[in-house]
Amino acid sequence: MLRPTPFDLATGTLLGVAPPPPRRPVPSGVPDPLGALDAAVLAGLSRPPCVVSFSGGLDSSLILAVAVRAARREGLPDPVPVTWRFTGAPRADESDWQERVIGALGIGRSWEILRADDDLDLVGPVARRLLHRHGVVHPVNLHLHLPIAELAAGGSLLTGAGGDQILAGWRRPPPASLRERLWRLRHAARTRQGPAAMFPWLRPPVAREAHRSLRAEQRVEPRELRHRVAWHTRRRDLRMTCSALTTLAAEHQATAIQPLLDEGFLAALTLLAGDRRNVGRDRLLAEIVRGALPAEVTAPRRKARFLEVFFRAPTLEFVRSWDGSGADAQLVDPDGLRRLWSHWPIPGGTASLVQQLWLAANPAGPTGAADRPERSEIDVEVKS
């Protein structure tokens, strides 16, 4: 498993892009993007149970719909959508779209719902198992997939990883109206921050370096889709995410598959729209699907926000009691971090530090204890 560096953990960023590989000829006979996604999910469907991490968002809905269609055409077992439901996290609630998509696909009988209260907190019971086994990893919410990987044991795990980068990217499409353009300008003016405001818990030289590096990486994201796809697939952020998911699934004798990062799909997407600039997710999805899937799958919807899922009572208790020890004082200002953590909610950029410092204060038990597999104590509801 690829691992974050001390700088990554302290700053809450994961920056860096690998150099481009040697140019390869464009393969002949590339299918359309939907056909390529179909081929990508078949590998998972052929290894049941084929579990789909399904949030109800656009990316996971697309993966689930393609998998259902392929399974029924090939006479394979239906995929198993697994969904989290959260208490006390209204911004993360996607239950309405979950119900709509599941109903449109007619797959309710195999749908499994996991319910969480403080279970998925950054240092809650599920995260602690992962921290004691692997230390702090990227992404900080990887533990969300631990109970899902357990349900995929011996089979396959399909996720929508890469969708935000490949289908959306960081740059928004051009504003559709003068009103939207003015709103964006006002929003940018309000949110523009210098190093000290963006990273108030870091030593000033480290904050300046992190701020410079982050802004530099954001500025160089390519505008043309073919280059955007190639650039994002070389970023450390995405590569480390895929490495972590692969390791997590393998520990349960399952295969992790990321269809939106499949080489065949990326080649087909590039042929379809590679010369487009700043193309948005909604428009791109419509062109990929071309009416072949139920409208509920690709209908525009608000993007859920999950801070309320991961920043809960266990994290609050820890940051309020933290005594300033364990931090890398060359990177982090412990006094500044304690002041910052005296107010709730704490900045999302300090999530990795929460886990790192909690683990320093609560190390794993006797040697080998962290290697003994356990199973999550999560309520599972099977819809029927």
PDB file of N, CA, C and O in Angstrom, residues 1-9 13-14 136-138 236 240 352:
ATOM      1  N   MET A   1       0.842  -1.190   0.000  1.00  0.00           N
ATOM      2  CA  MET A   1       0.000   0.000   0.000  1.00  0.00           C
ATOM      3  C   MET A   1       0.885   1.250   0.000  1.00  0.00           C
ATOM      4  O   MET A   1       1.807   1.355   0.804  1.00  0.00           O
ATOM      5  N   LEU A   2       0.590   2.180  -0.906  1.00  0.00           N
ATOM      6  CA  LEU A   2       1.311   3.448  -0.914  1.00  0.00           C
ATOM      7  C   LEU A   2       0.908   4.251   0.323  1.00  0.00           C
ATOM      8  O   LEU A   2      -0.245   4.217   0.751  1.00  0.00           O
ATOM      9  N   ARG A   3       1.872   5.011   0.862  1.00  0.00           N
ATOM     10  CA  ARG A   3       1.615   5.689   2.134  1.00  0.00           C
ATOM     11  C   ARG A   3       1.899   7.196   2.045  1.00  0.00           C
ATOM     12  O   ARG A   3       2.824   7.607   1.341  1.00  0.00           O
ATOM     13  N   PRO A   4       1.128   8.003   2.777  1.00  0.00           N
ATOM     14  CA  PRO A   4       1.395   9.443   2.813  1.00  0.00           C
ATOM     15  C   PRO A   4       2.665   9.759   3.600  1.00  0.00           C
ATOM     16  O   PRO A   4       3.067   9.004   4.491  1.00  0.00           O
ATOM     17  N   THR A   5       3.276  10.875   3.268  1.00  0.00           N
ATOM     18  CA  THR A   5       4.487  11.331   3.948  1.00  0.00           C
ATOM     19  C   THR A   5       4.112  12.177   5.163  1.00  0.00           C
ATOM     20  O   THR A   5       2.961  12.604   5.311  1.00  0.00           O
ATOM     21  N   PRO A   6       5.071  12.463   6.054  1.00  0.00           N
ATOM     22  CA  PRO A   6       4.781  13.371   7.167  1.00  0.00           C
ATOM     23  C   PRO A   6       4.257  14.733   6.700  1.00  0.00           C
ATOM     24  O   PRO A   6       3.375  15.316   7.343  1.00  0.00           O
ATOM     25  N   PHE A   7       4.775  15.236   5.580  1.00  0.00           N
ATOM     26  CA  PHE A   7       4.291  16.516   5.041  1.00  0.00           C
ATOM     27  C   PHE A   7       2.824  16.389   4.619  1.00  0.00           C
ATOM     28  O   PHE A   7       2.012  17.282   4.873  1.00  0.00           O
ATOM     29  N   ASP A   8       2.476  15.285   3.967  1.00  0.00           N
ATOM     30  CA  ASP A   8       1.081  15.058   3.569  1.00  0.00           C
ATOM     31  C   ASP A   8       0.160  15.081   4.788  1.00  0.00           C
ATOM     32  O   ASP A   8      -0.906  15.717   4.773  1.00  0.00           O
ATOM     33  N   LEU A   9       0.560  14.357   5.830  1.00  0.00           N
ATOM     34  CA  LEU A   9      -0.286  14.243   7.019  1.00  0.00           C
ATOM     35  C   LEU A   9      -0.419  15.578   7.739  1.00  0.00           C
ATOM     36  O   LEU A   9      -1.504  15.945   8.203  1.00  0.00           O
ATOM     37  N   THR A  13      -2.817  17.689   2.696  1.00  0.00           N
ATOM     38  CA  THR A  13      -2.826  17.693   1.236  1.00  0.00           C
ATOM     39  C   THR A  13      -2.073  16.472   0.733  1.00  0.00           C
ATOM     40  O   THR A  13      -1.262  15.887   1.452  1.00  0.00           O
ATOM     41  N   LEU A  14      -2.324  16.098  -0.504  1.00  0.00           N
ATOM     42  CA  LEU A  14      -1.575  15.015  -1.130  1.00  0.00           C
ATOM     43  C   LEU A  14      -1.291  15.463  -2.562  1.00  0.00           C
ATOM     44  O   LEU A  14      -2.116  15.275  -3.458  1.00  0.00           O
ATOM     45  N   VAL A 136      -1.832   5.480   9.692  1.00  0.00           N
ATOM     46  CA  VAL A 136      -2.623   6.491   8.984  1.00  0.00           C
ATOM     47  C   VAL A 136      -2.413   6.307   7.485  1.00  0.00           C
ATOM     48  O   VAL A 136      -1.284   6.268   7.004  1.00  0.00           O
ATOM     49  N   VAL A 137      -3.511   6.188   6.757  1.00  0.00           N
ATOM     50  CA  VAL A 137      -3.449   5.959   5.319  1.00  0.00           C
ATOM     51  C   VAL A 137      -4.234   7.057   4.606  1.00  0.00           C
ATOM     52  O   VAL A 137      -4.859   7.913   5.231  1.00  0.00           O
ATOM     53  N   HIS A 138      -4.167   7.018   3.298  1.00  0.00           N
ATOM     54  CA  HIS A 138      -4.945   7.945   2.470  1.00  0.00           C
ATOM     55  C   HIS A 138      -5.865   7.136   1.581  1.00  0.00           C
ATOM     56  O   HIS A 138      -5.435   6.149   1.001  1.00  0.00           O
ATOM     57  N   ARG A 236      -0.657  11.614  -7.327  1.00  0.00           N
ATOM     58  CA  ARG A 236      -0.428  10.770  -6.150  1.00  0.00           C
ATOM     59  C   ARG A 236      -1.725  10.514  -5.397  1.00  0.00           C
ATOM     60  O   ARG A 236      -1.944   9.419  -4.870  1.00  0.00           O
ATOM     61  N   MET A 240      -2.785   6.731  -4.710  1.00  0.00           N
ATOM     62  CA  MET A 240      -2.754   6.232  -3.347  1.00  0.00           C
ATOM     63  C   MET A 240      -4.131   5.720  -2.917  1.00  0.00           C
ATOM     64  O   MET A 240      -4.243   4.722  -2.197  1.00  0.00           O
ATOM     65  N   SER A 352      -6.102  14.236   8.983  1.00  0.00           N
ATOM     66  CA  SER A 352      -4.991  13.279   9.076  1.00  0.00           C
ATOM     67  C   SER A 352      -4.244  13.431  10.395  1.00  0.00           C
ATOM     68  O   SER A 352      -3.776  12.443  10.978  1.00  0.00           O
TER      69      SER A 352
END
